Amino acid sequence: MSELLIPYYEHPSVRPAEWDAIVAAAPRLYGVVLNPASGPGETPDPAFAEVAARLRAADVRVLGYTDTDYGRRPHAEVVRDLARHRDWYGTDGVFLDQVAAGREEFRYYQRLATAAWGTGCGTLALNHGTAPHPSYARIADVLVTFEGTWASYTRLGPQQWPGGTGARLCHLVYGVPADADPAALARARGATVHCAVPGTGDHPWGTLPHTLEPAR
């Protein structure tokens, strides 16, 4: 089942074995978030372009990472990032990070969704990190309704999603021990897409799920 959404924020020239492992796991992947420089960067990066081409050849969605600063980042800057991801890396979707969850910011994201569709975006993922207002399900393909530590995830009770079934729910969990079964817990909580990594601290997404880690 293609249920893994991988936000792996390491350079291919520094972690080539890890990127090889991601490509090899293609049948299990919902998609991969491409993040060259907290966004597309100021110039194209050939190493990321090569990885993106390999992922597309393996029939994996490639989502370009773009920060929205909870609705405070200027619309034009976000749209510029979307276009750069498409033009430089051939992305077929977008992963908007630091997305507001309130109804009052919905219009901002509705405009971004329209712009993303205009650039050819096939998959729109919104990382709220918590359950947002149900209106966001009208524009997103994936809603990240949890991002946090394994300890907080295991304490979290079952989530009731009031926004219907138009969008797939995703949980992003870090600090996960090797003997845990995060996939089963994610499914039990209504998330059909997930990623669970062992990393902790300020940069947990520089690690891969235990099941994808390359042999040493």
PDB file of C-alpha atoms in Angstrom:
ATOM      1  CA  MET A   1       0.000   0.000   0.000  1.00  0.00           C
ATOM      2  CA  SER A   2       1.343   3.440  -0.961  1.00  0.00           C
ATOM      3  CA  GLU A   3       1.016   5.133   2.398  1.00  0.00           C
ATOM      4  CA  LEU A   4       4.392   6.736   3.174  1.00  0.00           C
ATOM      5  CA  LEU A   5       4.912  10.460   2.670  1.00  0.00           C
ATOM      6  CA  ILE A   6       8.637  11.057   3.102  1.00  0.00           C
ATOM      7  CA  PRO A   7       9.888  14.542   4.044  1.00  0.00           C
ATOM      8  CA  TYR A   8      13.628  13.845   3.858  1.00  0.00           C
ATOM      9  CA  TYR A   9      15.615  17.071   4.216  1.00  0.00           C
ATOM     10  CA  GLU A  10      19.161  15.965   3.389  1.00  0.00           C
ATOM     11  CA  HIS A  11      21.245  16.708   0.302  1.00  0.00           C
ATOM     12  CA  PRO A  12      21.638  13.810  -2.160  1.00  0.00           C
ATOM     13  CA  SER A  13      25.396  14.329  -2.390  1.00  0.00           C
ATOM     14  CA  VAL A  14      25.709  13.998   1.400  1.00  0.00           C
ATOM     15  CA  ARG A  15      23.282  11.091   1.886  1.00  0.00           C
ATOM     16  CA  PRO A  16      23.264   9.178  -1.426  1.00  0.00           C
ATOM     17  CA  ALA A  17      22.533   5.781   0.164  1.00  0.00           C
ATOM     18  CA  GLU A  18      19.470   7.166   1.920  1.00  0.00           C
ATOM     19  CA  TRP A  19      18.131   8.639  -1.314  1.00  0.00           C
ATOM     20  CA  ASP A  20      18.770   5.312  -3.067  1.00  0.00           C
ATOM     21  CA  ALA A  21      16.723   3.632  -0.337  1.00  0.00           C
ATOM     22  CA  ILE A  22      13.861   6.085  -0.864  1.00  0.00           C
ATOM     23  CA  VAL A  23      13.782   5.448  -4.615  1.00  0.00           C
ATOM     24  CA  ALA A  24      13.946   1.680  -4.028  1.00  0.00           C
ATOM     25  CA  ALA A  25      10.881   1.931  -1.771  1.00  0.00           C
ATOM     26  CA  ALA A  26       8.795   3.499  -4.569  1.00  0.00           C
ATOM     27  CA  PRO A  27       5.870   1.014  -4.406  1.00  0.00           C
ATOM     28  CA  ARG A  28       5.326   1.914  -0.737  1.00  0.00           C
ATOM     29  CA  LEU A  29       5.438   5.684  -1.207  1.00  0.00           C
ATOM     30  CA  TYR A  30       2.543   8.084  -1.446  1.00  0.00           C
ATOM     31  CA  GLY A  31       5.071  10.800  -2.229  1.00  0.00           C
ATOM     32  CA  VAL A  32       8.368  12.468  -1.365  1.00  0.00           C
ATOM     33  CA  VAL A  33       8.800  16.083  -0.239  1.00  0.00           C
ATOM     34  CA  LEU A  34      11.684  17.775  -2.057  1.00  0.00           C
ATOM     35  CA  ASN A  35      13.329  20.516  -0.007  1.00  0.00           C
ATOM     36  CA  PRO A  36      16.619  21.788  -1.469  1.00  0.00           C
ATOM     37  CA  ALA A  37      16.947  24.944   0.661  1.00  0.00           C
ATOM     38  CA  SER A  38      13.908  25.427   2.918  1.00  0.00           C
ATOM     39  CA  GLY A  39      12.131  25.746  -0.424  1.00  0.00           C
ATOM     40  CA  PRO A  40      13.441  25.521  -3.983  1.00  0.00           C
ATOM     41  CA  GLY A  41      16.430  27.782  -3.318  1.00  0.00           C
ATOM     42  CA  GLU A  42      17.644  30.688  -5.414  1.00  0.00           C
ATOM     43  CA  THR A  43      19.172  28.582  -8.216  1.00  0.00           C
ATOM     44  CA  PRO A  44      18.519  25.041  -9.462  1.00  0.00           C
ATOM     45  CA  ASP A  45      20.408  22.261  -7.668  1.00  0.00           C
ATOM     46  CA  PRO A  46      21.452  19.526 -10.139  1.00  0.00           C
ATOM     47  CA  ALA A  47      21.632  16.851  -7.432  1.00  0.00           C
ATOM     48  CA  PHE A  48      18.029  17.415  -6.400  1.00  0.00           C
ATOM     49  CA  ALA A  49      16.947  17.605 -10.047  1.00  0.00           C
ATOM     50  CA  GLU A  50      18.515  14.177 -10.621  1.00  0.00           C
ATOM     51  CA  VAL A  51      16.799  12.685  -7.568  1.00  0.00           C
ATOM     52  CA  ALA A  52      13.466  14.173  -8.629  1.00  0.00           C
ATOM     53  CA  ALA A  53      13.854  12.636 -12.094  1.00  0.00           C
ATOM     54  CA  ARG A  54      14.585   9.217 -10.565  1.00  0.00           C
ATOM     55  CA  LEU A  55      11.515   9.461  -8.345  1.00  0.00           C
ATOM     56  CA  ARG A  56       9.274  10.443 -11.248  1.00  0.00           C
ATOM     57  CA  ALA A  57      10.674   7.564 -13.321  1.00  0.00           C
ATOM     58  CA  ALA A  58       9.692   5.257 -10.436  1.00  0.00           C
ATOM     59  CA  ASP A  59       6.155   6.717 -10.544  1.00  0.00           C
ATOM     60  CA  VAL A  60       6.498   8.544  -7.209  1.00  0.00           C
ATOM     61  CA  ARG A  61       4.814  11.883  -6.525  1.00  0.00           C
ATOM     62  CA  VAL A  62       7.340  14.667  -6.006  1.00  0.00           C
ATOM     63  CA  LEU A  63       6.053  17.490  -3.806  1.00  0.00           C
ATOM     64  CA  GLY A  64       7.932  20.784  -3.576  1.00  0.00           C
ATOM     65  CA  TYR A  65       8.392  22.147  -0.056  1.00  0.00           C
ATOM     66  CA  THR A  66       7.219  25.719   0.524  1.00  0.00           C
ATOM     67  CA  ASP A  67       6.861  27.549   3.839  1.00  0.00           C
ATOM     68  CA  THR A  68       3.813  29.793   4.342  1.00  0.00           C
ATOM     69  CA  ASP A  69       4.600  31.116   7.853  1.00  0.00           C
ATOM     70  CA  TYR A  70       1.026  30.451   9.008  1.00  0.00           C
ATOM     71  CA  GLY A  71      -0.475  32.716   6.381  1.00  0.00           C
ATOM     72  CA  ARG A  72       1.934  35.608   6.940  1.00  0.00           C
ATOM     73  CA  ARG A  73       4.248  35.009   3.985  1.00  0.00           C
ATOM     74  CA  PRO A  74       3.412  37.160   0.945  1.00  0.00           C
ATOM     75  CA  HIS A  75       1.321  35.372  -1.659  1.00  0.00           C
ATOM     76  CA  ALA A  76       3.712  36.274  -4.488  1.00  0.00           C
ATOM     77  CA  GLU A  77       6.699  34.724  -2.702  1.00  0.00           C
ATOM     78  CA  VAL A  78       4.916  31.419  -2.192  1.00  0.00           C
ATOM     79  CA  VAL A  79       3.747  31.342  -5.820  1.00  0.00           C
ATOM     80  CA  ARG A  80       7.310  32.052  -6.961  1.00  0.00           C
ATOM     81  CA  ASP A  81       8.478  29.015  -4.995  1.00  0.00           C
ATOM     82  CA  LEU A  82       5.771  26.858  -6.572  1.00  0.00           C
ATOM     83  CA  ALA A  83       6.886  27.891 -10.050  1.00  0.00           C
ATOM     84  CA  ARG A  84      10.552  27.265  -9.263  1.00  0.00           C
ATOM     85  CA  HIS A  85       9.820  23.782  -7.950  1.00  0.00           C
ATOM     86  CA  ARG A  86       7.922  22.977 -11.129  1.00  0.00           C
ATOM     87  CA  ASP A  87      10.435  24.521 -13.545  1.00  0.00           C
ATOM     88  CA  TRP A  88      13.634  23.313 -11.856  1.00  0.00           C
ATOM     89  CA  TYR A  89      12.630  19.949 -10.412  1.00  0.00           C
ATOM     90  CA  GLY A  90       9.541  18.903 -12.347  1.00  0.00           C
ATOM     91  CA  THR A  91       7.426  18.579  -9.214  1.00  0.00           C
ATOM     92  CA  ASP A  92       3.872  17.404  -9.680  1.00  0.00           C
ATOM     93  CA  GLY A  93       2.608  18.667  -6.345  1.00  0.00           C
ATOM     94  CA  VAL A  94       3.327  20.930  -3.407  1.00  0.00           C
ATOM     95  CA  PHE A  95       3.817  20.492   0.343  1.00  0.00           C
ATOM     96  CA  LEU A  96       2.877  23.726   2.087  1.00  0.00           C
ATOM     97  CA  ASP A  97       4.445  23.908   5.544  1.00  0.00           C
ATOM     98  CA  GLN A  98       3.549  25.931   8.640  1.00  0.00           C
ATOM     99  CA  VAL A  99      -0.047  26.176   7.485  1.00  0.00           C
ATOM    100  CA  ALA A 100      -2.567  28.011   9.635  1.00  0.00           C
ATOM    101  CA  ALA A 101      -5.509  25.978  10.912  1.00  0.00           C
ATOM    102  CA  GLY A 102      -8.137  28.659  11.515  1.00  0.00           C
ATOM    103  CA  ARG A 103     -11.084  29.605   9.365  1.00  0.00           C
ATOM    104  CA  GLU A 104      -9.927  33.224   9.145  1.00  0.00           C
ATOM    105  CA  GLU A 105      -6.797  32.238   7.154  1.00  0.00           C
ATOM    106  CA  PHE A 106      -8.650  29.973   4.743  1.00  0.00           C
ATOM    107  CA  ARG A 107      -8.995  32.614   2.015  1.00  0.00           C
ATOM    108  CA  TYR A 108      -5.194  33.019   1.907  1.00  0.00           C
ATOM    109  CA  TYR A 109      -4.766  29.290   1.294  1.00  0.00           C
ATOM    110  CA  GLN A 110      -7.650  29.135  -1.143  1.00  0.00           C
ATOM    111  CA  ARG A 111      -5.813  31.712  -3.295  1.00  0.00           C
ATOM    112  CA  LEU A 112      -2.615  29.667  -3.026  1.00  0.00           C
ATOM    113  CA  ALA A 113      -4.462  26.517  -4.044  1.00  0.00           C
ATOM    114  CA  THR A 114      -5.808  28.265  -7.131  1.00  0.00           C
ATOM    115  CA  ALA A 115      -2.291  29.441  -8.006  1.00  0.00           C
ATOM    116  CA  ALA A 116      -0.870  25.956  -7.413  1.00  0.00           C
ATOM    117  CA  TRP A 117      -3.437  24.377  -9.697  1.00  0.00           C
ATOM    118  CA  GLY A 118      -2.543  26.994 -12.279  1.00  0.00           C
ATOM    119  CA  THR A 119       1.084  25.850 -12.217  1.00  0.00           C
ATOM    120  CA  GLY A 120       0.029  22.253 -12.861  1.00  0.00           C
ATOM    121  CA  CYS A 121      -0.035  21.050  -9.255  1.00  0.00           C
ATOM    122  CA  GLY A 122      -1.627  17.624  -9.094  1.00  0.00           C
ATOM    123  CA  THR A 123      -1.350  17.075  -5.340  1.00  0.00           C
ATOM    124  CA  LEU A 124      -1.739  19.723  -2.657  1.00  0.00           C
ATOM    125  CA  ALA A 125      -0.586  18.750   0.845  1.00  0.00           C
ATOM    126  CA  LEU A 126      -1.142  21.142   3.744  1.00  0.00           C
ATOM    127  CA  ASN A 127       0.902  20.694   6.917  1.00  0.00           C
ATOM    128  CA  HIS A 128      -1.170  22.154   9.738  1.00  0.00           C
ATOM    129  CA  GLY A 129       0.357  19.842  12.333  1.00  0.00           C
ATOM    130  CA  THR A 130      -3.045  19.773  14.014  1.00  0.00           C
ATOM    131  CA  ALA A 131      -6.646  19.311  12.921  1.00  0.00           C
ATOM    132  CA  PRO A 132      -7.653  22.424  10.914  1.00  0.00           C
ATOM    133  CA  HIS A 133     -11.023  23.979  10.227  1.00  0.00           C
ATOM    134  CA  PRO A 134     -13.027  21.612   7.979  1.00  0.00           C
ATOM    135  CA  SER A 135     -12.970  24.128   5.094  1.00  0.00           C
ATOM    136  CA  TYR A 136      -9.378  23.169   4.267  1.00  0.00           C
ATOM    137  CA  ALA A 137     -10.549  19.732   3.119  1.00  0.00           C
ATOM    138  CA  ARG A 138     -12.186  21.473   0.156  1.00  0.00           C
ATOM    139  CA  ILE A 139      -8.839  22.452  -1.355  1.00  0.00           C
ATOM    140  CA  ALA A 140      -6.328  19.843  -0.161  1.00  0.00           C
ATOM    141  CA  ASP A 141      -5.543  16.303  -1.239  1.00  0.00           C
ATOM    142  CA  VAL A 142      -3.623  15.667   2.002  1.00  0.00           C
ATOM    143  CA  LEU A 143      -4.071  17.318   5.393  1.00  0.00           C
ATOM    144  CA  VAL A 144      -1.331  16.803   7.973  1.00  0.00           C
ATOM    145  CA  THR A 145      -3.386  16.807  11.148  1.00  0.00           C
ATOM    146  CA  PHE A 146      -0.577  15.752  13.474  1.00  0.00           C
ATOM    147  CA  GLU A 147       3.138  16.536  13.599  1.00  0.00           C
ATOM    148  CA  GLY A 148       5.020  15.858  16.800  1.00  0.00           C
ATOM    149  CA  THR A 149       6.868  13.384  18.965  1.00  0.00           C
ATOM    150  CA  TRP A 150       6.084   9.722  19.401  1.00  0.00           C
ATOM    151  CA  ALA A 151       5.535  10.333  23.112  1.00  0.00           C
ATOM    152  CA  SER A 152       2.817  12.914  22.413  1.00  0.00           C
ATOM    153  CA  TYR A 153       1.352  10.769  19.618  1.00  0.00           C
ATOM    154  CA  THR A 154       0.886   7.779  21.888  1.00  0.00           C
ATOM    155  CA  ARG A 155      -0.889   9.989  24.421  1.00  0.00           C
ATOM    156  CA  LEU A 156      -3.216  11.395  21.793  1.00  0.00           C
ATOM    157  CA  GLY A 157      -6.726  10.004  21.830  1.00  0.00           C
ATOM    158  CA  PRO A 158      -8.677   9.013  18.723  1.00  0.00           C
ATOM    159  CA  GLN A 159      -9.282  12.020  16.476  1.00  0.00           C
ATOM    160  CA  GLN A 160     -12.705  12.740  15.060  1.00  0.00           C
ATOM    161  CA  TRP A 161     -12.308  14.505  11.718  1.00  0.00           C
ATOM    162  CA  PRO A 162     -15.369  16.631  10.900  1.00  0.00           C
ATOM    163  CA  GLY A 163     -14.295  17.605   7.397  1.00  0.00           C
ATOM    164  CA  GLY A 164     -15.576  14.641   5.406  1.00  0.00           C
ATOM    165  CA  THR A 165     -13.482  12.267   3.325  1.00  0.00           C
ATOM    166  CA  GLY A 166     -12.396  14.508   0.458  1.00  0.00           C
ATOM    167  CA  ALA A 167      -8.815  14.753   1.719  1.00  0.00           C
ATOM    168  CA  ARG A 168      -6.502  12.061   3.031  1.00  0.00           C
ATOM    169  CA  LEU A 169      -5.252  12.603   6.572  1.00  0.00           C
ATOM    170  CA  CYS A 170      -1.528  12.362   7.303  1.00  0.00           C
ATOM    171  CA  HIS A 171       0.407  12.054  10.573  1.00  0.00           C
ATOM    172  CA  LEU A 172       4.107  12.960  10.824  1.00  0.00           C
ATOM    173  CA  VAL A 173       5.800  11.547  13.907  1.00  0.00           C
ATOM    174  CA  TYR A 174       9.394  11.730  15.106  1.00  0.00           C
ATOM    175  CA  GLY A 175      11.373  10.255  17.975  1.00  0.00           C
ATOM    176  CA  VAL A 176       9.931   6.822  17.134  1.00  0.00           C
ATOM    177  CA  PRO A 177      11.629   3.778  18.730  1.00  0.00           C
ATOM    178  CA  ALA A 178      12.688   0.856  16.541  1.00  0.00           C
ATOM    179  CA  ASP A 179      10.188  -1.580  18.090  1.00  0.00           C
ATOM    180  CA  ALA A 180       7.132   0.644  17.584  1.00  0.00           C
ATOM    181  CA  ASP A 181       4.365   0.085  15.019  1.00  0.00           C
ATOM    182  CA  PRO A 182       3.469   3.621  13.925  1.00  0.00           C
ATOM    183  CA  ALA A 183       1.692   2.493  10.757  1.00  0.00           C
ATOM    184  CA  ALA A 184      -0.917   0.541  12.689  1.00  0.00           C
ATOM    185  CA  LEU A 185      -1.460   3.414  15.103  1.00  0.00           C
ATOM    186  CA  ALA A 186      -1.820   5.904  12.245  1.00  0.00           C
ATOM    187  CA  ARG A 187      -4.429   3.735  10.536  1.00  0.00           C
ATOM    188  CA  ALA A 188      -6.324   3.320  13.786  1.00  0.00           C
ATOM    189  CA  ARG A 189      -6.497   7.096  14.037  1.00  0.00           C
ATOM    190  CA  GLY A 190      -7.799   7.616  10.535  1.00  0.00           C
ATOM    191  CA  ALA A 191      -4.543   8.580   8.776  1.00  0.00           C
ATOM    192  CA  THR A 192      -4.080   6.801   5.446  1.00  0.00           C
ATOM    193  CA  VAL A 193      -0.748   8.575   4.873  1.00  0.00           C
ATOM    194  CA  HIS A 194       2.027   8.824   7.433  1.00  0.00           C
ATOM    195  CA  CYS A 195       5.736   9.073   8.154  1.00  0.00           C
ATOM    196  CA  ALA A 196       7.433   8.077  11.399  1.00  0.00           C
ATOM    197  CA  VAL A 197      11.166   8.611  11.912  1.00  0.00           C
ATOM    198  CA  PRO A 198      13.631   8.088  14.782  1.00  0.00           C
ATOM    199  CA  GLY A 199      15.114  11.588  14.622  1.00  0.00           C
ATOM    200  CA  THR A 200      14.699  14.083  17.439  1.00  0.00           C
ATOM    201  CA  GLY A 201      15.644  17.686  18.178  1.00  0.00           C
ATOM    202  CA  ASP A 202      15.580  20.543  15.690  1.00  0.00           C
ATOM    203  CA  HIS A 203      16.089  18.381  12.595  1.00  0.00           C
ATOM    204  CA  PRO A 204      14.146  15.114  12.901  1.00  0.00           C
ATOM    205  CA  TRP A 205      13.417  15.020   9.155  1.00  0.00           C
ATOM    206  CA  GLY A 206      17.060  14.323   8.433  1.00  0.00           C
ATOM    207  CA  THR A 207      16.304  10.691   9.282  1.00  0.00           C
ATOM    208  CA  LEU A 208      14.319   7.966   7.540  1.00  0.00           C
ATOM    209  CA  PRO A 209      11.745   5.511   8.885  1.00  0.00           C
ATOM    210  CA  HIS A 210      13.417   2.457  10.388  1.00  0.00           C
ATOM    211  CA  THR A 211      12.047   0.302   7.568  1.00  0.00           C
ATOM    212  CA  LEU A 212      13.757   2.439   4.919  1.00  0.00           C
ATOM    213  CA  GLU A 213      17.155   2.874   6.510  1.00  0.00           C
ATOM    214  CA  PRO A 214      19.923   1.547   4.214  1.00  0.00           C
ATOM    215  CA  ALA A 215      22.188  -1.259   5.365  1.00  0.00           C
ATOM    216  CA  ARG A 216      25.530  -0.149   6.789  1.00  0.00           C
TER     217      ARG A 216
END
